[in-house]
Coordinates of C-alpha atoms in Angstrom, one line a residue:
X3 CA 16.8 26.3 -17.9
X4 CA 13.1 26.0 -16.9
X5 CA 12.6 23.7 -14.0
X6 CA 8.9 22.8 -12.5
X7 CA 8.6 23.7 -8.9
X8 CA 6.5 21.8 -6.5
X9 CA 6.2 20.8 -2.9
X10 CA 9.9 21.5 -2.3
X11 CA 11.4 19.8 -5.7
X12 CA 13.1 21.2 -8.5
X13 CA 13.4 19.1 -11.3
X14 CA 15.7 20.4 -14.0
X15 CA 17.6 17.8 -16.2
X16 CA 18.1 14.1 -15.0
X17 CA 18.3 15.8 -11.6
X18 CA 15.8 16.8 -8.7
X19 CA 16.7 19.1 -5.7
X20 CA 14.8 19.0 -2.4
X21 CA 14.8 20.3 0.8
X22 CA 15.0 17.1 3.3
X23 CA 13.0 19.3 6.3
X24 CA 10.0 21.5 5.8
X25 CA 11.3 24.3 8.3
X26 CA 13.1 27.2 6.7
X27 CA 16.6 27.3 5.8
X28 CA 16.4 23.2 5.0
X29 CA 19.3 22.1 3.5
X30 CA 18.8 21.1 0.2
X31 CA 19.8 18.2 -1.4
X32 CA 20.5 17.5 -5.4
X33 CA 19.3 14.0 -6.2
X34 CA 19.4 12.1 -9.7
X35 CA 16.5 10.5 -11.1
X36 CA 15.7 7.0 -10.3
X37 CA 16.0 6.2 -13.8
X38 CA 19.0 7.2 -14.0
X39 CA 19.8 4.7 -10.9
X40 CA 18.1 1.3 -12.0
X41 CA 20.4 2.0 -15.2
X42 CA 23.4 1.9 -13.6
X43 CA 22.8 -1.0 -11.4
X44 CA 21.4 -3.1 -14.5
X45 CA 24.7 -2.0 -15.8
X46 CA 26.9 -3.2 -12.8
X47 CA 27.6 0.4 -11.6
X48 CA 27.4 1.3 -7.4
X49 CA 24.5 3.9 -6.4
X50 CA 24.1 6.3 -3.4
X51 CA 20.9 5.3 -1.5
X52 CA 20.1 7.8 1.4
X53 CA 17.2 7.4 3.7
X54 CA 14.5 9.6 5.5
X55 CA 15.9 12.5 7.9
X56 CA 13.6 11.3 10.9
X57 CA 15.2 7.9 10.1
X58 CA 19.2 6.7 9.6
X59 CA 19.3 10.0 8.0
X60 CA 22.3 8.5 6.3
X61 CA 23.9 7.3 2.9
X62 CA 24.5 3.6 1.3
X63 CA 26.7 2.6 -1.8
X64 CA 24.7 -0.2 -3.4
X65 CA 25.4 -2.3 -6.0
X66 CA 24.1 -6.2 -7.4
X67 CA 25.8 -8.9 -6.0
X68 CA 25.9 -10.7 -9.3
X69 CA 28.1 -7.6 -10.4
X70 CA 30.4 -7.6 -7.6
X71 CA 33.9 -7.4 -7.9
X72 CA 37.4 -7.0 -6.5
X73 CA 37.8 -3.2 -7.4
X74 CA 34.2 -2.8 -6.4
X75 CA 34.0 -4.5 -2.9
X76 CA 37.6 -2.9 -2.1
X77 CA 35.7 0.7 -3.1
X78 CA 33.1 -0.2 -0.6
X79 CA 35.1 -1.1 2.0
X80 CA 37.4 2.0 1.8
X81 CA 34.8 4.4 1.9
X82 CA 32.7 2.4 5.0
X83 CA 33.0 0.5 8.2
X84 CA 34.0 -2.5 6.5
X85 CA 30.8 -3.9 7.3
X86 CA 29.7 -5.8 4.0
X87 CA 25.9 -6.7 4.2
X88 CA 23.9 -8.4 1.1
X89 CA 20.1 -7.3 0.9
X90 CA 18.0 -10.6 -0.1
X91 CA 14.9 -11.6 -0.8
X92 CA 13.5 -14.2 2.3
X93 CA 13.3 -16.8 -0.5
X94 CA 16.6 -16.7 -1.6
X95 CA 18.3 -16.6 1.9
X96 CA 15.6 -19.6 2.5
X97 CA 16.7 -21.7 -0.3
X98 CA 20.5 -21.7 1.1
X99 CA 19.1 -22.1 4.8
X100 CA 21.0 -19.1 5.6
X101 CA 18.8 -18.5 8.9
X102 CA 18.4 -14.8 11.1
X103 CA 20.8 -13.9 13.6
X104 CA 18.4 -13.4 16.2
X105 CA 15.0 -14.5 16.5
X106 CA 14.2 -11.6 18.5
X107 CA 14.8 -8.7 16.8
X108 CA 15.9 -5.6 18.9
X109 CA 17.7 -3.9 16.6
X110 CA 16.3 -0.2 16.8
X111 CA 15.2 0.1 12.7
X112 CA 13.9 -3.9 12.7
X113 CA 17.0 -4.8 10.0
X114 CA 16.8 -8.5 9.8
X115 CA 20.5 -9.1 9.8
X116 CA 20.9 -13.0 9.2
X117 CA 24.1 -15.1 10.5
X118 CA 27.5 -14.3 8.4
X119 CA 28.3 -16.9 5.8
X120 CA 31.4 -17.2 3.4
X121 CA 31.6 -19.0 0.1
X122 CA 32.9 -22.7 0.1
X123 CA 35.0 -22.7 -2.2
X124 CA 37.1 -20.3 -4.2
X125 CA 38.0 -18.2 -0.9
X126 CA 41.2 -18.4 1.6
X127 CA 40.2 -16.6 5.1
X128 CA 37.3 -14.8 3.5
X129 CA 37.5 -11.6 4.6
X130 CA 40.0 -9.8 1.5
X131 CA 37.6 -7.8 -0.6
X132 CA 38.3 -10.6 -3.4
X133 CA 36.6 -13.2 -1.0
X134 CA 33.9 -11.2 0.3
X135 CA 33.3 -10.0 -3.8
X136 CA 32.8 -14.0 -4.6
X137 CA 30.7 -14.4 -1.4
X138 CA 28.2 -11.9 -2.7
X139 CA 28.2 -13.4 -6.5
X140 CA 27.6 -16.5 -4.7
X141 CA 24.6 -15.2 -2.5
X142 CA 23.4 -14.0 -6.0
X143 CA 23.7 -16.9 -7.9
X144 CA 20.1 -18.9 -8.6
X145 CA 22.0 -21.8 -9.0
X146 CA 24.1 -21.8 -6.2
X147 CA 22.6 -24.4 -3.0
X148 CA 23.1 -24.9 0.5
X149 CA 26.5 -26.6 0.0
X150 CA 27.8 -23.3 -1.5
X151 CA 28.1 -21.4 1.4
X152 CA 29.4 -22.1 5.4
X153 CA 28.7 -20.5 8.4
X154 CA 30.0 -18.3 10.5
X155 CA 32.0 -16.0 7.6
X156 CA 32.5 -12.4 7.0
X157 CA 29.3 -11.6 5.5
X158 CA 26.0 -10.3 6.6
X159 CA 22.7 -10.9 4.6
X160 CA 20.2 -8.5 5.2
X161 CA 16.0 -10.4 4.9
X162 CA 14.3 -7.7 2.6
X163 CA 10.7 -7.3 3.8
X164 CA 8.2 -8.1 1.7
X165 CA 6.7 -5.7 -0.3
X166 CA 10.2 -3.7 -0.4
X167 CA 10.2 0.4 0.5
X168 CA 6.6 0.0 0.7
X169 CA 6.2 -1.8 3.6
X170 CA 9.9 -0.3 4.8
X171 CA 11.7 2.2 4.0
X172 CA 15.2 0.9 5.0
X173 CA 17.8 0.6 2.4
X174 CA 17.7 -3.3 2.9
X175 CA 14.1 -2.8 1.1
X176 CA 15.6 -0.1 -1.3
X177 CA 18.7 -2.2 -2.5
X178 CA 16.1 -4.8 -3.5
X179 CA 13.6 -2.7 -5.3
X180 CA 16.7 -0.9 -7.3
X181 CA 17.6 -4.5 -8.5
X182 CA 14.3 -6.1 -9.6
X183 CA 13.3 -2.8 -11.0
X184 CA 16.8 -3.2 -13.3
X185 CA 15.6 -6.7 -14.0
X186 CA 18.7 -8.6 -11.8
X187 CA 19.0 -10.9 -9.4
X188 CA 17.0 -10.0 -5.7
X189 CA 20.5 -9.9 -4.1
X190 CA 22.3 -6.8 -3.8
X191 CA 25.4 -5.3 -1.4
X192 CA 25.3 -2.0 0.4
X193 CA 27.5 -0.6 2.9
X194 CA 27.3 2.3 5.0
X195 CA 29.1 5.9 3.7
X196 CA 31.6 7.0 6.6
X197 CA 33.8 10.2 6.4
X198 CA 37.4 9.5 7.2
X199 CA 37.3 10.2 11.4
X200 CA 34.7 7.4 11.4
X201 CA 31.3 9.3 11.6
X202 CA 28.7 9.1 9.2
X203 CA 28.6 10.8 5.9
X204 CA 25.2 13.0 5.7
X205 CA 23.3 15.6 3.8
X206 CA 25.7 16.9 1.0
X207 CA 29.0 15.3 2.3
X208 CA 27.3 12.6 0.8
X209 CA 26.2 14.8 -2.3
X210 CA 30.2 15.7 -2.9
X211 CA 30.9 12.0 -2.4
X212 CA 28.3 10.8 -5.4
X213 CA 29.7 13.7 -7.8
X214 CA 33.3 13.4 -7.0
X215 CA 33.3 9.4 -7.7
X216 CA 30.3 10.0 -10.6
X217 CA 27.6 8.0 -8.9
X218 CA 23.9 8.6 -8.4
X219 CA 22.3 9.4 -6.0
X220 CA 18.9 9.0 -4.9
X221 CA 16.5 8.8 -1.8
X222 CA 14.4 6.0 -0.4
X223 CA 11.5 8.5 -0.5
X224 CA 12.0 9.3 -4.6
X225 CA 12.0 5.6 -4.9
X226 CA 8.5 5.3 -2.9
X227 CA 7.5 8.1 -5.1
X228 CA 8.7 6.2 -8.2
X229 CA 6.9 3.0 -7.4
X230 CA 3.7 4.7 -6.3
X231 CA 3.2 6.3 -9.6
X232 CA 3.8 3.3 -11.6
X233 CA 2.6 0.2 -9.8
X234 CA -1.2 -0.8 -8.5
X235 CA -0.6 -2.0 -5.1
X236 CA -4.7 -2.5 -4.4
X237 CA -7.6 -4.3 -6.6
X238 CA -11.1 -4.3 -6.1
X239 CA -12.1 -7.0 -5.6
X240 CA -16.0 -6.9 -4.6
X241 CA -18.9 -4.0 -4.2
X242 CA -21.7 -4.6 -2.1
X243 CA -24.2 -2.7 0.1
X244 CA -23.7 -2.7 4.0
X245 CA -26.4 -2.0 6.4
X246 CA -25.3 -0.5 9.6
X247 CA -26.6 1.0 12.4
X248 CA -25.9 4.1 10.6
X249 CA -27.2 3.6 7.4
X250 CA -26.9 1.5 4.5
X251 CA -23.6 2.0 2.3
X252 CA -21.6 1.2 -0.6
X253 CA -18.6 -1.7 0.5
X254 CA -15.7 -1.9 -1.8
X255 CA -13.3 -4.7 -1.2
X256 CA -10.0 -4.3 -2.2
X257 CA -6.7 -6.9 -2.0
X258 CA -3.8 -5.5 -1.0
X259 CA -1.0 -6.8 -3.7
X260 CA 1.8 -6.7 -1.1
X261 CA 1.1 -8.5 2.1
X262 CA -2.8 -10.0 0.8
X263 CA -4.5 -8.0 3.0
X264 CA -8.0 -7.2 2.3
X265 CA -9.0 -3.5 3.2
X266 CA -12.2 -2.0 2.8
X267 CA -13.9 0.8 1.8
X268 CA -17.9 2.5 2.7
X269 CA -19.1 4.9 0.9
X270 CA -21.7 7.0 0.9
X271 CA -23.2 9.0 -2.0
X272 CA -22.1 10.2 -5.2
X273 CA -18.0 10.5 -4.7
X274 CA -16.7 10.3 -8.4
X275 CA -15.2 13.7 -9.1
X276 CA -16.8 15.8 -6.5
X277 CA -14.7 18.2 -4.6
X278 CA -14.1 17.9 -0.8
X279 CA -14.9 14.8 -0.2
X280 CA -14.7 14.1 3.5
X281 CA -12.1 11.0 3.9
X282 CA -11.4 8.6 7.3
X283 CA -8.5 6.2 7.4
X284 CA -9.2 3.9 9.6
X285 CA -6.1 1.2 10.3
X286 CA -7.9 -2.1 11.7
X287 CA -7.8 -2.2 15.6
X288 CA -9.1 -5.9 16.8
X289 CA -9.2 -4.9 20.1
X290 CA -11.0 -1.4 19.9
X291 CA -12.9 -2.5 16.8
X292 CA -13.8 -5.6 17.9
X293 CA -14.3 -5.7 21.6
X294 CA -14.7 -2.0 22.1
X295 CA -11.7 -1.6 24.6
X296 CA -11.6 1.5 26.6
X297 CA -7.7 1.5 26.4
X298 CA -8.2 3.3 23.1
X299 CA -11.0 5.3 20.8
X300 CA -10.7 3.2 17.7
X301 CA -14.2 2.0 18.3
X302 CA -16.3 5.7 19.2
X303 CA -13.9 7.2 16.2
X304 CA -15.5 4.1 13.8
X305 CA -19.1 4.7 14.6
X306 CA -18.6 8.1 14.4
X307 CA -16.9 8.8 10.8
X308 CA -19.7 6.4 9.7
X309 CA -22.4 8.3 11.6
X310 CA -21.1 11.8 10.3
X311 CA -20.8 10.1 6.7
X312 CA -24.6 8.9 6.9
X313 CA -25.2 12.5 8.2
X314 CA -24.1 14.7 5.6
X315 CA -25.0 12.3 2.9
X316 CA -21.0 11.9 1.3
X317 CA -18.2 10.5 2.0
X318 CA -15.6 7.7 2.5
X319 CA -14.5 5.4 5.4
X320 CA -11.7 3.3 4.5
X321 CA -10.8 0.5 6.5
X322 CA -6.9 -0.7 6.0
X323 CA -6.9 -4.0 7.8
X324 CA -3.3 -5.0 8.3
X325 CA -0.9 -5.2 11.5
X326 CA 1.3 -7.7 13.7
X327 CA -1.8 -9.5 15.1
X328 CA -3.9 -8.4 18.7
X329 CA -0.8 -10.0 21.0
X330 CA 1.9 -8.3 19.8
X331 CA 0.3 -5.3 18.9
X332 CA -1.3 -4.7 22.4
X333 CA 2.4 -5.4 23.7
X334 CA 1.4 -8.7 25.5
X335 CA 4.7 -10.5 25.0
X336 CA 6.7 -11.7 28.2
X337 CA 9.5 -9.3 27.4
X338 CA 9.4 -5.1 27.5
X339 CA 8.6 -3.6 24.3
X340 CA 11.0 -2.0 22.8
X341 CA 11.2 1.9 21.5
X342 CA 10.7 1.3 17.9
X343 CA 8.0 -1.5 19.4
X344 CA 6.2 1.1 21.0
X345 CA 5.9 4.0 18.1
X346 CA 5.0 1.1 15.3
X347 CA 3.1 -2.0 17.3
X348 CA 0.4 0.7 19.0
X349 CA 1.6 -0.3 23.0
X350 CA 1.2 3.4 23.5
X351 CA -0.6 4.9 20.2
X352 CA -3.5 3.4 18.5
X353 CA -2.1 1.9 14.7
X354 CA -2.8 5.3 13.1
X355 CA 1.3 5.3 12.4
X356 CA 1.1 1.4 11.1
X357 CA 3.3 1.3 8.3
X358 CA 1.7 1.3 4.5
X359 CA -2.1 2.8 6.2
X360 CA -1.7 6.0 4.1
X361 CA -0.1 4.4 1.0
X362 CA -3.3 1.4 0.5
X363 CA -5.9 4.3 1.2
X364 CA -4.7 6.8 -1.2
X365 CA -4.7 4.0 -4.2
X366 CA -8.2 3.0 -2.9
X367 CA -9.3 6.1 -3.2
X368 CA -7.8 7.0 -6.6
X369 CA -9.3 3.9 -7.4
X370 CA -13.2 5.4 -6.5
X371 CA -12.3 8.1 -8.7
X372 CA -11.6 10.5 -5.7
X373 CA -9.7 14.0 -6.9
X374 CA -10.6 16.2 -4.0
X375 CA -10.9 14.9 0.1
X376 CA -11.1 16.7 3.1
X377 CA -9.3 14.7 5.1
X378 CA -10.5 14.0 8.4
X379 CA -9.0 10.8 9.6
X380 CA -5.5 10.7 11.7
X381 CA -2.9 9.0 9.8
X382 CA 0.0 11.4 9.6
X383 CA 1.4 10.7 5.9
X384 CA -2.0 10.6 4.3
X385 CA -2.3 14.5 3.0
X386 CA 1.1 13.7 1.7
X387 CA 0.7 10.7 0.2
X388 CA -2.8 11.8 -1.6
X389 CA -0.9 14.9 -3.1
X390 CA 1.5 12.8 -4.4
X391 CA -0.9 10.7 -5.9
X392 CA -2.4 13.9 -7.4
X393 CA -5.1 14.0 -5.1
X394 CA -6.2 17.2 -3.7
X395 CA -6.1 17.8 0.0
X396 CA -8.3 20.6 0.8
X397 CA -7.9 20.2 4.1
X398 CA -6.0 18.3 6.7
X399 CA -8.0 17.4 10.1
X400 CA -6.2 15.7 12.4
X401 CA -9.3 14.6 14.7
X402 CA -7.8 11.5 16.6
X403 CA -5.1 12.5 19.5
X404 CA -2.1 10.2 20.3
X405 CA -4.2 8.4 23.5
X406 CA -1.3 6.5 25.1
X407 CA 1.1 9.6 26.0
X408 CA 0.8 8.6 29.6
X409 CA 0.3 5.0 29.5
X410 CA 3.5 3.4 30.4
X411 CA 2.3 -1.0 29.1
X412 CA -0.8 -1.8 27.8
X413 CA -3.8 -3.3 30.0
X414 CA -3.8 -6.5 30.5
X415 CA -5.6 -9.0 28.5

């Protein structure tokens, strides 16, 4: 059977193997399509969702509420925690005033776990797998209101981000992207894979699992994949010349699809199918950009991409505006950041690791009609995301370092 090889997949039937690390001797893991798994959640089958290795690195049996049953929920709870958690979409949970647990959110992987609810009606204690299957068909229900459910229960609804696993690559998102994607109901159940001495089922423990019950099984990152190649997530929006200090360019205005942002993109010269083209991703800094703080170099590594662009006579800046705001992203709150605060609000790095940065710049530059960049800004997943976009990376220049290694709290404001 001839399979087609590239960047560590194997595609060969409905299936695709890949190696989870890039160091030698990964393990690799057999994963099915993710056609084959919007099928059988449109057709009221479970899936097995697992996530990033640098993440949970674990596995989730999802499924559509509106599909949920007594046999199903009692096959989730056997092979998990117990734990039963429905993935929603803000507006749904909104439209039942089913509120978040907290309203600050310290949980380590930001999952927006809202307060437990039960049915009203058609449940005794709530928490047999009969009772928690009618909570879910409840939660999924577009005609269900606030009456239909009480608070506190034995059920946690999980707030999907907007945007789904590309804004957040948690199953929450995943869940939700599996069941528009099948056309259902934005309200799905997932619980977490355990083996039977409690820890968690991983790499291909979770493999044997899928093929001994006959479920798929695929990964938050072959969803991302699946989306990115189908769906526009940018549109121009307006092209005008910029003067600058530097130069007068090209400015393409784009709208981001998912969360409205509006990023932008300076060009200079003749890009449209030329090879090499020297690339910046710049994710929006107010504070740097703005105000020119010294507590970072967004502002000097700005004014010199568009320098060196003006220079040489080619090449692309794009600005991805986007982020939490200056307050919380310069860690100004009353309370101590958190860990996962720190890595994605910029309190010690500069938002080159913002979430989406790499995924809005490669469609704007597929957009311009880009095949061929030497990239040259600092945002980690961009070579990645490019190739996978069908971009060529000639090269990979990493020219920003991480500035805030030794800085325990931001400067005051």
């Amino acid at each position: 059977m001839k399979a087609d090889i590239k960047h560590d997949v194997v595609r060969c039937g409905h299936c695709v193997v890949r190696s989870d690390r890039d160091n030698e001797g990964a393990e690799m893991i057999r994963l099915d399509e993710v056609e084959r798994a919007i099928e059988d959640i449109a057709a009221g089958r479970p899936v097995v969702v697992v996530d990033d290795a640098d993440r949970e690195n674990e596995g989730d049996i999802v499924f559509a509420a509106a599909s949920a049953t007594t046999q199903l929920m009692a096959f989730a709870v056997r092979h998990s925690s117990g734990v039963i958690c429905v993935p929603a979409e803000g507006d749904w949970l909104d439209k039942l005033h089913v509120p978040l647990m907290v309203a600050d959110n310290r949980d380590s992987m930001g999952t927006a776990f809202t307060v437990s609810v039960d049915a009203t009606a058609g449940v005794t204690t709530g928490i047999s797998a009969a009772d928690r299957a009618r909570t879910a068909r409840v939660l999924a229900d577009p005609n269900s209101v606030v009456t239909d459910v009480r608070r506190p229960g034995h059920v946690f609804a999980l707030r999907c981000r907007a945007g789904g696993v590309m804004t957040r690559r948690g199953h929450t998102e995943a869940t939700v992207d599996l069941l528009k994607l099948a056309g259902l109901a934005p309200v799905g159940v997932l619980v977490e894979l355990i083996n039977d001495d409690g820890t968690m089922k991983r790499g291909n423990q979770l493999r044997e699992f899928a093929d001994l019950h006959g479920i798929a099984m695929i990964s938050i990152d072959s969803l991302v994949r699946y989306r990115r190649r189908r769906e526009s997530l940018v549109s121009r929006c307006v092209v005008t010349r910029l003067p600058t200090p530097h130069g007068t360019f090209n400015a393409v205005g784009f709208s981001d699809e998912i969360d409205g942002a509006e990023h932008l993109a300076i060009v200079c010269g003749d890009i449209d199918g030329r090879a090499a083209v020297p690339v910046w991703v710049h994710p929006e800094c107010a504070l740097g950009d703005l105000f020119g703080s010294s507590a970072c170099s967004c502002s000097s590594s700005l004014n010199a991409a568009l320098e060196t662009i003006a220079m040489e006579g080619l090449g692309v800046v794009v600005y991805v505006r986007q982020g939490p705001g200056v307050h919380r992203s310069y860690g100004t709150s009353n309370r101590e950041p958190l860990a996962s605060e720190v890595e994605m609000l910029g309190v010690r790095t500069c938002p080159t690791k913002m979430p989406r940065s790499a995924e809005a710049a490669a469609q704007i530059l597929r957009d311009l009609g880009v095949i061929s960049v030497q990239s040259r800004g600092s945002v980690p997943e961009l070579a990645t995301v490019l190739r996978a976009e069908g971009v060529e990376v000639v090269d990979d220049v990493a020219e920003r370092a991480d500035l805030f290694d030794d800085i325990v709290a931001a400067p005051s404001l």
